[in-house]
Each structure stands twice: as C-alpha cells, then as structure tokens.
XYZ file of C-alpha atoms in Angstrom:
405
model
C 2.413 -35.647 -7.854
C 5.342 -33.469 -7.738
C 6.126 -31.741 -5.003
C 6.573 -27.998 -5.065
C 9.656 -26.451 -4.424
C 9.352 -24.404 -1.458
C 9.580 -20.618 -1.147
C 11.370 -19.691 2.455
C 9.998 -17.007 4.104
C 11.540 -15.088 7.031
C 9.493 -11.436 7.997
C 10.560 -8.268 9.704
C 8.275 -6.704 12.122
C 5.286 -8.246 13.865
C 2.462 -5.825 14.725
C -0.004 -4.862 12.032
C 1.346 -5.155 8.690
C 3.216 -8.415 10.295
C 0.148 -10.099 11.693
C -1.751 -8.949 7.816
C 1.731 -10.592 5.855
C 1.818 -13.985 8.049
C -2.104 -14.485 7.647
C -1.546 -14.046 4.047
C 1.528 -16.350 3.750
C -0.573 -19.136 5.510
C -3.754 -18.739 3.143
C -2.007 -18.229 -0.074
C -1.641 -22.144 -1.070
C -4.673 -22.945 0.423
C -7.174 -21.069 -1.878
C -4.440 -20.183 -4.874
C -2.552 -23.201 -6.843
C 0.048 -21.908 -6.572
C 4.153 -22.364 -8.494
C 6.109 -22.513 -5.294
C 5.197 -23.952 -1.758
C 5.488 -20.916 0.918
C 6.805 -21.793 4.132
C 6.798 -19.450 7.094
C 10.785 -20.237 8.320
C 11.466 -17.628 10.472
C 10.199 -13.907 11.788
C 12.592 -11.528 13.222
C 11.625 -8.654 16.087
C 13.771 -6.734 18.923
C 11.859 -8.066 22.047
C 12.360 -11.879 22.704
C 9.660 -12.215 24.663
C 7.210 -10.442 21.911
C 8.901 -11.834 18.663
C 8.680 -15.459 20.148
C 5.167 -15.376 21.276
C 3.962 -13.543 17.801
C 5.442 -16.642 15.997
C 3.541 -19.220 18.151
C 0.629 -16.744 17.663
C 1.064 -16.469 13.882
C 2.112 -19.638 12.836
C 6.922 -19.201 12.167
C 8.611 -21.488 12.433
C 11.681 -19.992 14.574
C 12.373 -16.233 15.664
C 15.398 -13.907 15.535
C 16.035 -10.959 17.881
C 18.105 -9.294 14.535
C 16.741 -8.744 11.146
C 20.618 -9.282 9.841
C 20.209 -13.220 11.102
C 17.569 -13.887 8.975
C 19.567 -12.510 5.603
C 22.571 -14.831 7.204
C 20.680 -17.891 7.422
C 21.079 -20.167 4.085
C 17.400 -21.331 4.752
C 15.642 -18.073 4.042
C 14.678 -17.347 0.300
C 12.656 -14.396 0.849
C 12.827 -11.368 3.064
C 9.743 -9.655 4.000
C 9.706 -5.991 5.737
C 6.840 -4.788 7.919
C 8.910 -2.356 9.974
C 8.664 1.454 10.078
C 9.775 3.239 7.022
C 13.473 4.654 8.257
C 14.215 0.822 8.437
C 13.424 0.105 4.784
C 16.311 1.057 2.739
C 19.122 -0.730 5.190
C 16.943 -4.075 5.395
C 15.917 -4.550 1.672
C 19.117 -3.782 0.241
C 20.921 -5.747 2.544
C 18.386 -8.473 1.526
C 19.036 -8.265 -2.125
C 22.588 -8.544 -2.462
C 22.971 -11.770 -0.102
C 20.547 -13.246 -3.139
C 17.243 -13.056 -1.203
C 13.942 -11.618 -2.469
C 12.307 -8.444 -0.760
C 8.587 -7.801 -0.210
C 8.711 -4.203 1.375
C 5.779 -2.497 2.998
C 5.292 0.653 1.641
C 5.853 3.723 1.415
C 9.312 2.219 0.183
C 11.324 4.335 1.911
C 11.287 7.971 4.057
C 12.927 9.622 1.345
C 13.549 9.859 -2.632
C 17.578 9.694 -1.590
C 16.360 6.416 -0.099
C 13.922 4.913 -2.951
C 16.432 5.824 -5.312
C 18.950 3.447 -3.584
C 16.832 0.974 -3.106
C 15.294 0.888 -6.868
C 19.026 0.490 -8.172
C 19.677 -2.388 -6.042
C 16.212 -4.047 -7.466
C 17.759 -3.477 -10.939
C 21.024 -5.005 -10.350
C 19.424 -8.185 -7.921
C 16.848 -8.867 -10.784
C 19.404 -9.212 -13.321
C 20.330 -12.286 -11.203
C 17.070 -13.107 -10.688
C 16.424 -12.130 -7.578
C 13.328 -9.858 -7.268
C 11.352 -7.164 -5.117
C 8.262 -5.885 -5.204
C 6.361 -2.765 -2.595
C 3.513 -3.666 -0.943
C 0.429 -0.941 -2.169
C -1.939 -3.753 -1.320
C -5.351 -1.848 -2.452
C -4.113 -3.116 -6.088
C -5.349 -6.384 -5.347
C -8.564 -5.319 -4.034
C -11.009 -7.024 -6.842
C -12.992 -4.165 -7.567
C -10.212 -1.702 -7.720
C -8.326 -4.570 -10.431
C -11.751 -4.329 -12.493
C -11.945 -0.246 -12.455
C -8.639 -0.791 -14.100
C -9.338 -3.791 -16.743
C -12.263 -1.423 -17.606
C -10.178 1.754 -18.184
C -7.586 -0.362 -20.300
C -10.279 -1.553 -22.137
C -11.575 2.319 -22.746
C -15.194 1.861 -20.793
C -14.401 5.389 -20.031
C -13.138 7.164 -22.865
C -10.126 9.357 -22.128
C -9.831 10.077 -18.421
C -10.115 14.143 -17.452
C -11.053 13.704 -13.772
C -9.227 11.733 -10.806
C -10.454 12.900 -7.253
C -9.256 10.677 -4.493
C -9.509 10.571 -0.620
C -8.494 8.629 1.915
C -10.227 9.310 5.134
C -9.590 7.429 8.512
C -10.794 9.659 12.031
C -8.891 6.753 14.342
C -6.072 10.134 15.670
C -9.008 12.382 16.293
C -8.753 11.890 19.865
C -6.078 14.732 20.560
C -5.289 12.513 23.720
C -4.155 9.388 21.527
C -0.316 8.127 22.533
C 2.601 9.214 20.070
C 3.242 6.520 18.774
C 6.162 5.881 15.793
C 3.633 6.707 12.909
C 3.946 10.391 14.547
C 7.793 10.919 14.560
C 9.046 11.963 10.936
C 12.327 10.376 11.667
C 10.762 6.787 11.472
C 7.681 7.188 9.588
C 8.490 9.687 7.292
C 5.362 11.257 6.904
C 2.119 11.374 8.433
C -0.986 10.935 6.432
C 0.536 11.763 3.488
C 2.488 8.670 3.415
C 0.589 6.464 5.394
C -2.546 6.756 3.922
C -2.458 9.175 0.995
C 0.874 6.631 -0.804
C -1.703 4.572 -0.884
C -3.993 7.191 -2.698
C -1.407 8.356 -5.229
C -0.251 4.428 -6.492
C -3.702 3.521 -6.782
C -4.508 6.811 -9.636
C -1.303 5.960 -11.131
C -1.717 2.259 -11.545
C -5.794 2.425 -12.861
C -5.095 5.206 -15.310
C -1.775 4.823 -16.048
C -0.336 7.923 -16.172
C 2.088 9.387 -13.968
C 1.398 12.473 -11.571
C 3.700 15.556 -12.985
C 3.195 18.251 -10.757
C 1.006 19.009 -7.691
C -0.056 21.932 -5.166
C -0.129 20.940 -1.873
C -1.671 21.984 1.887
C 0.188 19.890 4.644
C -1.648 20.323 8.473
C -0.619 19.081 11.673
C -3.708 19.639 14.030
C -2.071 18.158 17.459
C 1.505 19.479 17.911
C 1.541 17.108 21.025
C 0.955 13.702 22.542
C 0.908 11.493 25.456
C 4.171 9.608 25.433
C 2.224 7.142 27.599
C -0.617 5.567 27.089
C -2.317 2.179 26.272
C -2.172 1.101 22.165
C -5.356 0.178 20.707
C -5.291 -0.818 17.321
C -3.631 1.738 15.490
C -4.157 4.705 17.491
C -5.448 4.388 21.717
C -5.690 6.249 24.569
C -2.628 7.859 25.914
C -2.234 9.714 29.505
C -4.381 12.328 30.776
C -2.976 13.371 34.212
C -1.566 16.468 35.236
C 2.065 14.856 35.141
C 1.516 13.635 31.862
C 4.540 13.914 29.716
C 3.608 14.847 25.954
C 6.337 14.974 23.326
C 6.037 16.695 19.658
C 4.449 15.511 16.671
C 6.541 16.301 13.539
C 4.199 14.612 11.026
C 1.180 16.477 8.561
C -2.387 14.903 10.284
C -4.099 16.380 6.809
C -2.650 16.580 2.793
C -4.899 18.185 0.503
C -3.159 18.386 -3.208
C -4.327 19.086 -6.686
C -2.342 17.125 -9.508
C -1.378 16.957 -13.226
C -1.395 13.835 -15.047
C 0.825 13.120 -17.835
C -0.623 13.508 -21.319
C -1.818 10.731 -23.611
C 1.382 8.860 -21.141
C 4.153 10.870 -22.237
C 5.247 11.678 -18.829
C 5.907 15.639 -19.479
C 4.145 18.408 -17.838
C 4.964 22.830 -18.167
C 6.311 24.322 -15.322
C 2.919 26.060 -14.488
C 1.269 22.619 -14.407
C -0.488 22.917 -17.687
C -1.120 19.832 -19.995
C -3.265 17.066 -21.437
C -3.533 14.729 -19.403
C -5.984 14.411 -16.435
C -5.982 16.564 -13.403
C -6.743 15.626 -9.809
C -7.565 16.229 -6.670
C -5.970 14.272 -3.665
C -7.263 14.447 0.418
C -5.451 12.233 3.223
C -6.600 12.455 6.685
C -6.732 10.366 10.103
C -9.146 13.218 11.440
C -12.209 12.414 9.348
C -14.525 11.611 12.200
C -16.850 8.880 11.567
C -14.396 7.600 8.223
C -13.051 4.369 9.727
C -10.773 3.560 6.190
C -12.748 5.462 3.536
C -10.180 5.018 0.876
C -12.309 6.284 -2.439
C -11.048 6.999 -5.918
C -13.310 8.176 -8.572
C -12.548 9.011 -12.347
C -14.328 11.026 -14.885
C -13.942 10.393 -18.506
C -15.430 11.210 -21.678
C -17.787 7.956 -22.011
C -18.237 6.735 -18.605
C -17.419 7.554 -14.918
C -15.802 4.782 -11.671
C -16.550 5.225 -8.460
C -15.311 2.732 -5.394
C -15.327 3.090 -1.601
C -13.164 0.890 0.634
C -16.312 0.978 2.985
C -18.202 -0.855 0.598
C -14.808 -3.025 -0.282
C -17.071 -5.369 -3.005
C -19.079 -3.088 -4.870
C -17.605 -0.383 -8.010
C -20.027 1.920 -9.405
C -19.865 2.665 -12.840
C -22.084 5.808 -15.099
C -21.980 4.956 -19.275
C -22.536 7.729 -20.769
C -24.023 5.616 -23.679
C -27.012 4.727 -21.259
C -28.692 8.200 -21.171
C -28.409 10.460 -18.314
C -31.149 8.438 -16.911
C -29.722 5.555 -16.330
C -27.343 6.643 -13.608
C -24.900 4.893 -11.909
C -25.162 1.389 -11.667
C -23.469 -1.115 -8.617
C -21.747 -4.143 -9.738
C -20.938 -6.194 -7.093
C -17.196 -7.656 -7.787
C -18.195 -11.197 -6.750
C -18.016 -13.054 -9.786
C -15.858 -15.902 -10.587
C -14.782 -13.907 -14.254
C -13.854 -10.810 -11.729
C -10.496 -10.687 -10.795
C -8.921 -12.723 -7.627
C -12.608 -14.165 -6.638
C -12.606 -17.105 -8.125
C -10.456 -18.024 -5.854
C -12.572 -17.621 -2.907
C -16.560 -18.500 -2.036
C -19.558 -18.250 -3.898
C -21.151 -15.230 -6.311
C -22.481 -12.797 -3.737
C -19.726 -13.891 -0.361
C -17.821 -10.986 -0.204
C -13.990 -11.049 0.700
C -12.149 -8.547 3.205
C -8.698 -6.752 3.852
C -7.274 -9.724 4.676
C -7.688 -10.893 0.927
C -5.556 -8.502 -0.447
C -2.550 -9.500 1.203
C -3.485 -12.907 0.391
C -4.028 -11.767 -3.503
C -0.253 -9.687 -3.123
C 1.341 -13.205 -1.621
C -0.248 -14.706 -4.962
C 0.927 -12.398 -7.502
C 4.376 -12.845 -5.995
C 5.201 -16.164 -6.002
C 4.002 -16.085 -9.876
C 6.150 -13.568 -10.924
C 9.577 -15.482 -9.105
C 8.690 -18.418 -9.978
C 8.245 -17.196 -13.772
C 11.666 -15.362 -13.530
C 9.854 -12.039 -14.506
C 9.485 -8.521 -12.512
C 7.285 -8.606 -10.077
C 4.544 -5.342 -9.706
C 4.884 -3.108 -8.355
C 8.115 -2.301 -8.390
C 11.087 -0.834 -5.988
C 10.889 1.542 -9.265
C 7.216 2.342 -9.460
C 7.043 2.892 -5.347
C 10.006 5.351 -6.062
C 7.794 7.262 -8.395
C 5.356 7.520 -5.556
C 8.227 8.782 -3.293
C 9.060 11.129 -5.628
C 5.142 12.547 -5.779
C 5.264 12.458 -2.317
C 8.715 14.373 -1.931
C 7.391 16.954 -4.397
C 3.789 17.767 -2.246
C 5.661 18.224 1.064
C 7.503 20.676 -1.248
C 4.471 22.325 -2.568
C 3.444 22.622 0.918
C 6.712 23.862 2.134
C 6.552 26.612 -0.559
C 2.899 27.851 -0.172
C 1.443 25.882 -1.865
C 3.310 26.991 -5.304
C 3.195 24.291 -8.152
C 5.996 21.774 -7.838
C 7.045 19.593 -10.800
C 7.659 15.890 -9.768
C-alpha cells in the first residue's frame, strides 16, 4: 500500500471554531478515504499557558505563541484561521503568498475593502496552486446538500420565494459579558455576520442566484455589558454588582432584510429592486428566546416547496405540487447511504451532528488540493457575501431605502 502524502496542518485560534476545526481534522481520514493524509502539526494562540494545554486537549502536535511562526515554519502546508474576523485579511494573505493553503472561518473578513484583498490574493496563490476556501459550514449539512441537488435537478420549478432565519436567544440575558463578538472593531458585525452570513451563503449556494439588492432593519437591544463576567459557551453570565463596569456594544443584536435575486442568473437587478428573479426575506437574531440555533431556509417554487430546520439537523421537508394539495408536505429523513456525505457515517436512520459538517468541509478540501482544482467556496464567493452584507448595514444606515449590492 502506498502511503499518502501528508497534508500539514497548523490552526489559528483555539476556542470554538478551533476546538470544531481540530475535531474535524482528526475524524476526516477516519470515516472519509481520503487523497492526502492530514496531520495536526502545529496550533498557534497568544496565551502559552492556554494554546499549550488546548493542543494536549485537542490532539497538535506543537504550539506557537504567533500566528506568523506557523507561516515561517517549512513543515506547515496548510493554514487554518479560527480567530475573530479583524484578524482575517492579515493572516490569510500572509498565508498565501509564503505558498501555504488557507481555510478561513467566515465571515471572510470585517469589510468588502478587506474581502476584496483577500479574494485577489486567492486568484494569484491558485494560479500556483495554492488554494483557499471560507468556511460557511451549513453547506455540508446533508440535508441542506440534497435541498440543493433537488433544485438543480428542477424538483421545484423556478424558485419565487426564499425566506430564511436564523434564530439563536443565547445574548438574551441583558447581563451576559461583552465579549469580542460584541465589539465591531473585531467582529465586524453582530448577528448579521455571525449568524445571518451564514443565512445569506446558504440562499445563494441552493438556488444559485446572487442577492442584488436588499432593505434592511439593523437593532441593537443592549447598548451595554458587563466587562466581567464568567464565559459560558458562547454567551455567560457577566457582573451584576453595583461596581460593575459595563462597556458599549457597537454591534446590531437583530437584521431583518428583504432581498432581490438575480433573474434566470444574470446577476442584474433596477435600482428600485425590481426583477425576475426570486425575492426574499432574511431574519438574524441571538434574542429569539427559546431558538437555541434555529437556522431555517425555506423556498417556494412553481412545482414544489423545501423546508429545513437546523433543530431537526436530519430531516428536509419537501411539498410537490404534482401530489395534490392533499398530500402535503412530506419528511425525508437525510440518512441514506445515496444522500450526500452519509455514507460515510452509521447506519440508515443514525443521525449525524454539527460536528459532521466540519468533518464533511475537512473532506471536500483535501479533494479539491489534492485534485489541483478550486476549492468551494471561495475567498470570491465569501466576498459576495461581504458585499450583501456591506450593502444591508447600508440599507439600514439609510432607512431602510433599497440598496443595490
């Protein structure tokens, strides 16, 4: 048996997105066969103490205090970024033009000036073959792959409906810390491009068409925080005293946006948002009290209607209109070996998690270097998102008046 040449790993960042990348990196070639052998070299943090206990924890090799020593180091292949978004653009273009491959969380960047940057590097690295992909992870969520196979194969007729929310409640606690995801300068956004990026590239990528224009409603419900406070999961419980400190939140808590589609894909759209294509209607919240990661997209079209709910992560629900209004809609349960990614994975009926699509992103990866072809998505189709999220804080900015993307 040959062995595989390896793929050299080293990772920025190792909270939540870090500990979700490294589990992924470890399972990857031991469910997928897979063209390249991942190793997990080296992971890269400010703290000594915390960067060299998260890599006994999650299985590196060695640890860096700087991100720059792991783009120095001649055994590193690959560059993965799970830091805040104001850290993006200097890391991953660093990354490419020393020759290594990026995997960047998304959103890609904190700003279209950014993304823009960043996508030309991805050009000019992947003409030497070195490639980069963002990570919008709820693409390789098997049910969410099948609602697209089915819309390429026209199961729905010609999309005129996209309504999609994504609904958390985990920063309804007006006591929670401040933590980074709250300060514009590192996050860029609040649930608009924490949650609601996620919302936009998932539309995009099942129908795909391109969002033109939008009208958007940004809202910030807590104008302050706890600076203190103990970190629970993504959110916590900050301090309550009378000498509490509390600094500003500068980020939206809600987005609400309506949105134009481009027309039979020809990317064009009037200035007063008129068109062919599809039109839709976009909600991103952390508020949502009792939604722990309700992330739902649901299309009309003119033979059939999807419907899918993060909550129920295995399940799509789909309405053919050739059925009779009768028949209603029906649940498949995206567990079969012929669906996509489960194969993979356990029995008809064993469901998979969050985890899995990390795993599933890891997968798609290593295919796409190791067959010398683009990898998806792209640095360019995150800055697409950027831009659509650029052009609602716009809208927002402006009343809410139609804003071309």
């Amino acid at each position: 048996m040959t062995e595989l040449k390896p793929l050299r790993v080293g990772m920025v960042g190792y909270a939540f997105m870090g500990a979700a990348h490294s589990q992924a990196w470890r399972s990857a070639p031991r469910f997928f066969d897979l063209p390249l052998r991942p190793e997990l070299t080296a992971i890269a943090g400010r703290n000594p103490s915390g960067v060299r206990a998260a890599a006994d924890k999650m299985g590196w090799a060695s640890a860096e205090t700087d991100w720059r020593a792991l783009i120095e180091r001649d055994d590193i292949d690959l560059i993965d970024i799970c830091t805040p978004g104001n850290t993006h653009a200097e890391i991953a273009i660093a990354a490419l033009e020393a020759g290594k491959h990026v995997l960047c969380e998304k959103p890609l960047a904190n700003s279209v000036a950014e993304a823009e940057r960043m996508a030309k590097a991805a050009d000019v690295a992947a003409a030497r073959g070195v490639y980069s992909m963002c990570g919008f992870s709820y693409r390789r969520t098997p049910a969410l792959a099948l609602a697209r196979r089915m819309v390429q194969e026209g199961r729905l007729g010609r999309i005129r409906h996209v309504r999609a929310q994504y609904l958390q409640d985990w920063l309804s606690d007006a006591d929670a810390p401040l933590t980074w995801r709250l300060d514009k300068a590192k996050s860029g956004s609040g649930s608009l491009g924490d949650i609601g990026a996620h919302s936009i590239d998932t539309a995009q990528w099942i129908t795909g068409q391109s969002i033109t224009g939008v009208s958007a409603l940004l809202q910030t419900f807590v104008t302050e925080r706890p600076i203190a406070g103990d970190l629970v999961g993504l959110g916590g419980h900050g301090a309550t005293g009378a000498d509490t400190v509390r600094g500003p939140v500068t980020v939206d808590d809600a987005a609400i946006f309506t949105a134009r589609f481009a027309g039979d894909g020809d990317g064009t759209a009037s200035n007063n948002g008129t068109g062919t294509g599809p039109i839709g209607v976009f909600e991103a919240t952390r508020f949502a009290l009792g939604r722990k990661n309700a992330m739902r997209i649901e299309l009309n079209g003119t033979l059939g209607s999807l419907a899918f709910d993060f909550e129920d992560m295995n399940a799509l629900t789909f309405y053919d209109a050739a059925d009779g209004p009768d028949a209603g809609f029906r649940k498949i349960l995206v567990t079969e070996p012929e669906h996509p990614y489960t194969g993979n994975w356990w029995p008809t009926g064993h469901g998979l998690g969050y985890e899995h699509l990390f795993t599933h992103q890891v997968v798609d990866l290593i295919h796409a270097i190791a067959g010398n072809r683009h990898p998806a998505p792209s640095f360019a189709d995150a800055l697409q998102v950027q831009k659509v999220l650029a052009a609602v804080e716009a809208s927002a900015g402006a009343n809410s008046h139609w804003h071309n993307v």
